[in-house]
Structures are given as C-alpha cells and as structure tokens.
PDB file of C-alpha atoms in Angstrom:
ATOM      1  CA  UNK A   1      22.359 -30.722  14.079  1.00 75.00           C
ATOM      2  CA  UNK A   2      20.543 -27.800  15.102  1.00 73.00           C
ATOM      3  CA  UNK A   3      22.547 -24.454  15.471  1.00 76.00           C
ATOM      4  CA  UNK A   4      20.500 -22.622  18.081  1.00 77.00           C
ATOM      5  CA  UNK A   5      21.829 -19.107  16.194  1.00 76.00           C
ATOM      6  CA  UNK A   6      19.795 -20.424  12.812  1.00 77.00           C
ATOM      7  CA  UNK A   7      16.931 -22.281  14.449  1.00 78.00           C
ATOM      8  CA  UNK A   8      14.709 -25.054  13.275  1.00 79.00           C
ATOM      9  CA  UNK A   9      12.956 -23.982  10.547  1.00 83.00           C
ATOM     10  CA  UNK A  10      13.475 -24.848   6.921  1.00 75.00           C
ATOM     11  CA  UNK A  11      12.224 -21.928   4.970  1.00 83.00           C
ATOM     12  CA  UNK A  12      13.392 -18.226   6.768  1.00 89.00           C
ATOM     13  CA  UNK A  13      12.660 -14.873   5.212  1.00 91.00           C
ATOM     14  CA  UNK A  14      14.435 -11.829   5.761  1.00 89.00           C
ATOM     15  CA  UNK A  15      12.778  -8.884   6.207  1.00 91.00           C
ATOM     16  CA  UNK A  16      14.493  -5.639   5.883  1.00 90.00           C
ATOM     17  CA  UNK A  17      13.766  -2.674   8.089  1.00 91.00           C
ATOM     18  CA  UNK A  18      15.812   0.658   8.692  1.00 89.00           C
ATOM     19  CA  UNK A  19      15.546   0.320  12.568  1.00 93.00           C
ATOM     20  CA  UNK A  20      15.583  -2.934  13.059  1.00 95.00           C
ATOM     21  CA  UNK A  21      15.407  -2.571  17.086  1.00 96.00           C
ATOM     22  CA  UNK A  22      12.614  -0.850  16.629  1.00 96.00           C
ATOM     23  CA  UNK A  23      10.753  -3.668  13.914  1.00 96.00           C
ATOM     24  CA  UNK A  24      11.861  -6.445  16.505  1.00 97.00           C
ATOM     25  CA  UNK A  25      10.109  -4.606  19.415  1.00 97.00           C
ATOM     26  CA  UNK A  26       7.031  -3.460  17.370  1.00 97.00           C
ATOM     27  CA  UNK A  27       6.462  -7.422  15.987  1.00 98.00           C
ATOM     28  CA  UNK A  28       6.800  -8.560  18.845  1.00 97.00           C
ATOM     29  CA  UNK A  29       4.570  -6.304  21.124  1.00 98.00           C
ATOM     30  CA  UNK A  30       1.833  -6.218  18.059  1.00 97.00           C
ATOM     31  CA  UNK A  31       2.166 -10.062  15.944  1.00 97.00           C
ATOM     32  CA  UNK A  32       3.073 -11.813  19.171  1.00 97.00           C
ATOM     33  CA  UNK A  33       6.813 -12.913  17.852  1.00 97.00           C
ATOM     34  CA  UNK A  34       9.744 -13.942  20.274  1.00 96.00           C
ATOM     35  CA  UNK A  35      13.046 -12.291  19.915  1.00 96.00           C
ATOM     36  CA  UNK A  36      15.766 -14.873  19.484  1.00 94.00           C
ATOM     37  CA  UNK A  37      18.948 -12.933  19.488  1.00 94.00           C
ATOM     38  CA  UNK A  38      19.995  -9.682  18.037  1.00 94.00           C
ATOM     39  CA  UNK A  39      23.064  -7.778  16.419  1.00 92.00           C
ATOM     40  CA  UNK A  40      23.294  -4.104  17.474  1.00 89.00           C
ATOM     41  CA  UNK A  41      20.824  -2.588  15.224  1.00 88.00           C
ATOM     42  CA  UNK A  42      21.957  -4.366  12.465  1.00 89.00           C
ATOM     43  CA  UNK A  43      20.295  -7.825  12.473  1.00 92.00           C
ATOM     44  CA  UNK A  44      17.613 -10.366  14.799  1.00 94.00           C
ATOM     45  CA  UNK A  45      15.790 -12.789  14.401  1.00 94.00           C
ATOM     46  CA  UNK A  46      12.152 -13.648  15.793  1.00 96.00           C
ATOM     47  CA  UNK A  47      10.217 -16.367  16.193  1.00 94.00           C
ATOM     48  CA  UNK A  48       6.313 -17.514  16.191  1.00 95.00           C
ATOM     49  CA  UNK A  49       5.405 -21.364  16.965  1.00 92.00           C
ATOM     50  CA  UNK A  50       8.026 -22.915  14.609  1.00 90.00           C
ATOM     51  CA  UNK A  51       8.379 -20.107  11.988  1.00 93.00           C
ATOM     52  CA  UNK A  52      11.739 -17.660  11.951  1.00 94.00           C
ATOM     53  CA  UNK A  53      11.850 -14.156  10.764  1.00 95.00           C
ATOM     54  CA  UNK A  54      15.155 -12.547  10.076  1.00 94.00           C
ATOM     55  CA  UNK A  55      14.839  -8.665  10.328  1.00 94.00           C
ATOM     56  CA  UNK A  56      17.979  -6.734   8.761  1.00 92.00           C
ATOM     57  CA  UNK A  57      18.990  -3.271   8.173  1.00 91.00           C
ATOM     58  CA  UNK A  58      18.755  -1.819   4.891  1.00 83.00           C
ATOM     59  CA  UNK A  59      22.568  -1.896   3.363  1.00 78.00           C
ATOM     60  CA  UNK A  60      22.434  -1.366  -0.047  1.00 76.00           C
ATOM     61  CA  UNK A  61      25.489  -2.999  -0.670  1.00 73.00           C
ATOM     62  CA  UNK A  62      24.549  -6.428   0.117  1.00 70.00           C
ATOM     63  CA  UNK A  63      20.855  -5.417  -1.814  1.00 71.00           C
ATOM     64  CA  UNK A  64      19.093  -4.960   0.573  1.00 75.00           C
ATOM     65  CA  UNK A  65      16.572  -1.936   0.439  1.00 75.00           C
ATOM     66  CA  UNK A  66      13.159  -1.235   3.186  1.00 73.00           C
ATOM     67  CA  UNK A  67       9.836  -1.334   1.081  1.00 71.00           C
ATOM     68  CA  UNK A  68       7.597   2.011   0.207  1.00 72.00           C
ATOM     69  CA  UNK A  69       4.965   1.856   2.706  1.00 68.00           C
ATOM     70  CA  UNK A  70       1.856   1.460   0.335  1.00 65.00           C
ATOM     71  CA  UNK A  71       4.006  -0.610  -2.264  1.00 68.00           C
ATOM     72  CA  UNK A  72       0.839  -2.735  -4.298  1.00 62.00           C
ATOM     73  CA  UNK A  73       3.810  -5.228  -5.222  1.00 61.00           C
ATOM     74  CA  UNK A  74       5.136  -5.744  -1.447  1.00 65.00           C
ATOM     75  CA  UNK A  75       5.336  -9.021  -0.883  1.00 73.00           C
ATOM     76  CA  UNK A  76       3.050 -11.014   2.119  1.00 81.00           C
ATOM     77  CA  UNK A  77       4.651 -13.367   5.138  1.00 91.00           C
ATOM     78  CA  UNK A  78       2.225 -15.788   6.128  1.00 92.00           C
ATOM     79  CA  UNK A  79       2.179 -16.882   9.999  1.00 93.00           C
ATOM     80  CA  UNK A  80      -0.099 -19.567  10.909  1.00 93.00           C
ATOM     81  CA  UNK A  81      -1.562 -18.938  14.665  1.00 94.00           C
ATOM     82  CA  UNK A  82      -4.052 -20.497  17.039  1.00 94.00           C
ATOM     83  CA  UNK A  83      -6.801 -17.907  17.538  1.00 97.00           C
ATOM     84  CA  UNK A  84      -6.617 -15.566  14.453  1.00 97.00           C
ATOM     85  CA  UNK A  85      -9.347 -13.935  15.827  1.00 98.00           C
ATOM     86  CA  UNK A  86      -7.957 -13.195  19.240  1.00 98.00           C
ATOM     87  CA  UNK A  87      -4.813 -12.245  16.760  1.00 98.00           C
ATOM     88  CA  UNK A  88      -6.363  -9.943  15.285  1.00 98.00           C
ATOM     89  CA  UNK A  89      -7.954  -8.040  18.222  1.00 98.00           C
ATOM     90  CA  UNK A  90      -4.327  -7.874  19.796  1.00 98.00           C
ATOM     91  CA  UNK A  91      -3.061  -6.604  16.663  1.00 97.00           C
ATOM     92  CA  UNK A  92      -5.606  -3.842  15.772  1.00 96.00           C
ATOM     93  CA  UNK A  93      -5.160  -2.845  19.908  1.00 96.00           C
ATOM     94  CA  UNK A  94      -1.508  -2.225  18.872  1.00 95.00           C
ATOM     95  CA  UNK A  95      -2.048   0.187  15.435  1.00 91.00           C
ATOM     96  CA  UNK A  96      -1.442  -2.341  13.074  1.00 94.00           C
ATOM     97  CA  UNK A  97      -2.585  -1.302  10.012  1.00 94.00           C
ATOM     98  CA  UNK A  98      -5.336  -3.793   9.193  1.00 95.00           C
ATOM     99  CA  UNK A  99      -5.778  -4.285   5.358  1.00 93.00           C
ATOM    100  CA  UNK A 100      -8.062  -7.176   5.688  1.00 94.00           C
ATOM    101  CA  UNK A 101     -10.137  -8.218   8.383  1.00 97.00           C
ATOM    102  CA  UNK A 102     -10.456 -11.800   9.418  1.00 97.00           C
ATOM    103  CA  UNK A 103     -12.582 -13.740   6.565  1.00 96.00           C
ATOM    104  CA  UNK A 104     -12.819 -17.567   6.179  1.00 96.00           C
ATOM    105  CA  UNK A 105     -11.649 -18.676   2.984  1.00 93.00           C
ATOM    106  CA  UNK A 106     -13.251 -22.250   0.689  1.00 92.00           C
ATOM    107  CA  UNK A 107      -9.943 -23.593   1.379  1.00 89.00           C
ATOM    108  CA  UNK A 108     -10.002 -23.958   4.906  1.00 93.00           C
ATOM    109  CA  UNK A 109      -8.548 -21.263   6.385  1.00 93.00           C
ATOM    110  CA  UNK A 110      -9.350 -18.170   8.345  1.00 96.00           C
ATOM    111  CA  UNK A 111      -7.107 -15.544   7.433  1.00 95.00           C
ATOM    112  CA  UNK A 112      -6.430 -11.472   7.873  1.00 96.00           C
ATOM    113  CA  UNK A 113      -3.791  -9.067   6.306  1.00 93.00           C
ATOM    114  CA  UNK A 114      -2.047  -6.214   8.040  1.00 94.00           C
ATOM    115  CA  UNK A 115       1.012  -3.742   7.270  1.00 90.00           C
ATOM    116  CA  UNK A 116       3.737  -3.008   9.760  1.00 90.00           C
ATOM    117  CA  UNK A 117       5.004   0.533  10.362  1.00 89.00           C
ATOM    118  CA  UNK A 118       7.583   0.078   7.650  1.00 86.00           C
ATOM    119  CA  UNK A 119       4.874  -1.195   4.865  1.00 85.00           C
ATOM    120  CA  UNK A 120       5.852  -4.859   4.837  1.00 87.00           C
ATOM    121  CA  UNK A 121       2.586  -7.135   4.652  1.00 88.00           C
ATOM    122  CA  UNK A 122       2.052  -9.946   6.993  1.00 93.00           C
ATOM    123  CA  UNK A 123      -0.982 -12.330   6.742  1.00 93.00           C
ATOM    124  CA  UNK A 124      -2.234 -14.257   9.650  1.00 95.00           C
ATOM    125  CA  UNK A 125      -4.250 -17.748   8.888  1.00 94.00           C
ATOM    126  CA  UNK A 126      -5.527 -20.501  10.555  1.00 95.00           C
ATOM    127  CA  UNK A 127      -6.736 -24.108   9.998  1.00 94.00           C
ATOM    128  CA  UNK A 128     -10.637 -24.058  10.062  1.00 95.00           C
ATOM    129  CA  UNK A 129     -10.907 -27.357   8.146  1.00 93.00           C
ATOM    130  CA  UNK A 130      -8.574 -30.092   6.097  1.00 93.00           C
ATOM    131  CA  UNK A 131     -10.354 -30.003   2.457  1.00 90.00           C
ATOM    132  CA  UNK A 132      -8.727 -31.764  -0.018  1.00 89.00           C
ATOM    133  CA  UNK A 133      -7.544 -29.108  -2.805  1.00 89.00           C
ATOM    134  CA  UNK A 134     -10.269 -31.060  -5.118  1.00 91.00           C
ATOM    135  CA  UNK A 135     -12.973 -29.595  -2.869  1.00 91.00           C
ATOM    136  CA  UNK A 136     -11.960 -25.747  -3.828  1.00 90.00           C
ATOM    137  CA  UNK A 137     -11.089 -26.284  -7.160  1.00 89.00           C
ATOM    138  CA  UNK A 138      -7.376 -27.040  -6.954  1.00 89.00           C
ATOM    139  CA  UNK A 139      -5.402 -30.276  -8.191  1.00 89.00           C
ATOM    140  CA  UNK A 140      -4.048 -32.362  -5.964  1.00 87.00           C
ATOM    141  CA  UNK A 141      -0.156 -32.845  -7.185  1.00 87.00           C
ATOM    142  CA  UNK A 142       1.955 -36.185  -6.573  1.00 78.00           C
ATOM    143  CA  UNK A 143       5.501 -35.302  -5.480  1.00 69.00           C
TER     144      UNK A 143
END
C-alpha cells in the first residue's frame, strides 16, 4: 500500500530549515519541486519526478538543527532532472547560489551544485550516457 501522506519513494531525506514555509516556497519557485502537503510551519514535504524531500523546522529536541550557510561538511541531495541545463538557467534566474556550473562528468552524467538560502547543498544530474562503472574506473559489484 501506498499512503499518499508518505509517498512512493524508498529513500526520503529530511531537510531542516528554520522557516520551513518559506524553504517549501523558495524550492519550489527556484529547483522546480511540488509541494505535497504541509504542517503549519512546522513540516512539508516536496516532490520532483519520483524523489520526496521532507523539510522540517529546526527543534532541537528531536536533533534537529539548520546548517551554517558556508558549512564545507554540509551534506549534498542529489535530484536527477530532464534538462539540467535548462535547470540550471531557471535556477541561477531565481538567486540560487551556484557553486558549480553544469560540467559532464566520465561517468555519464551532467551535473551542477547549488546552495539554498539556508546553506543546504543540492546537486542536479542527468543521464548523458549508460557506461558500465568498468569504463570510469569503478568495479562493477554483484548484489
């Protein structure tokens, strides 16, 4: 079963912001993401293609704290798109702080990093070619 609160995916971070109605309305205008549902100012989640964000409010007492804006140790979502490209453009048209620009990668990916207003990273890829991990210099790995 599905529960439409929770959504589909398997895998959800939570990203912690201290005005969350304001982090829902900012990813959404500048990353592209669809607002699900929301609590007050207290937790939402978003969604791009099949991928769910949670964004929460910083409450200390269930440990969790926002980032420092310029953190080198903040941790990176990854969102596969379409057109990173076109992502891009929209992205830099709505301040996102761009920390890498789009660059095509020996793996097979097109990718580019940016911050949101509240210094967590995001990094946008997409599929430019299916290379077998032999073919970069990675191991392929049986399950």
């Amino acid at each position: 079963m599905i529960n439409r609160t929770m959504g589909s995916a398997s895998v959800v971070p939570e990203l912690v912001y201290d005005d969350v109605g304001a982090a829902v309305d900012w990813l959404c205008d500048a990353f592209g993401f669809t607002e699900m549902w929301r609590v007050g100012n207290h937790r939402a989640r978003i969604r791009l293609g099949n991928g769910i964000v949670v964004i929460a409010d910083a409450d200390p007492s269930n440990g969790r704290t926002t980032p420092t804006p310029g953190d080198p140790y903040a941790q990176s979502t990854m969102v596969q798109v379409d057109d990173v490209n076109a992502h891009y453009e929209h992205a830099r048209s709505r301040d996102a702080l761009v920390l890498t620009t789009p660059t095509d990668y020996a793996f097979g990916e097109r990718m580019y990093s940016a911050q949101d207003p509240a210094g967590h990273h995001w990094t946008f890829s997409q599929s430019i070619a299916d290379l077998p991990p032999e073919a970069w210099g990675g191991t392929t790995k049986s399950p």
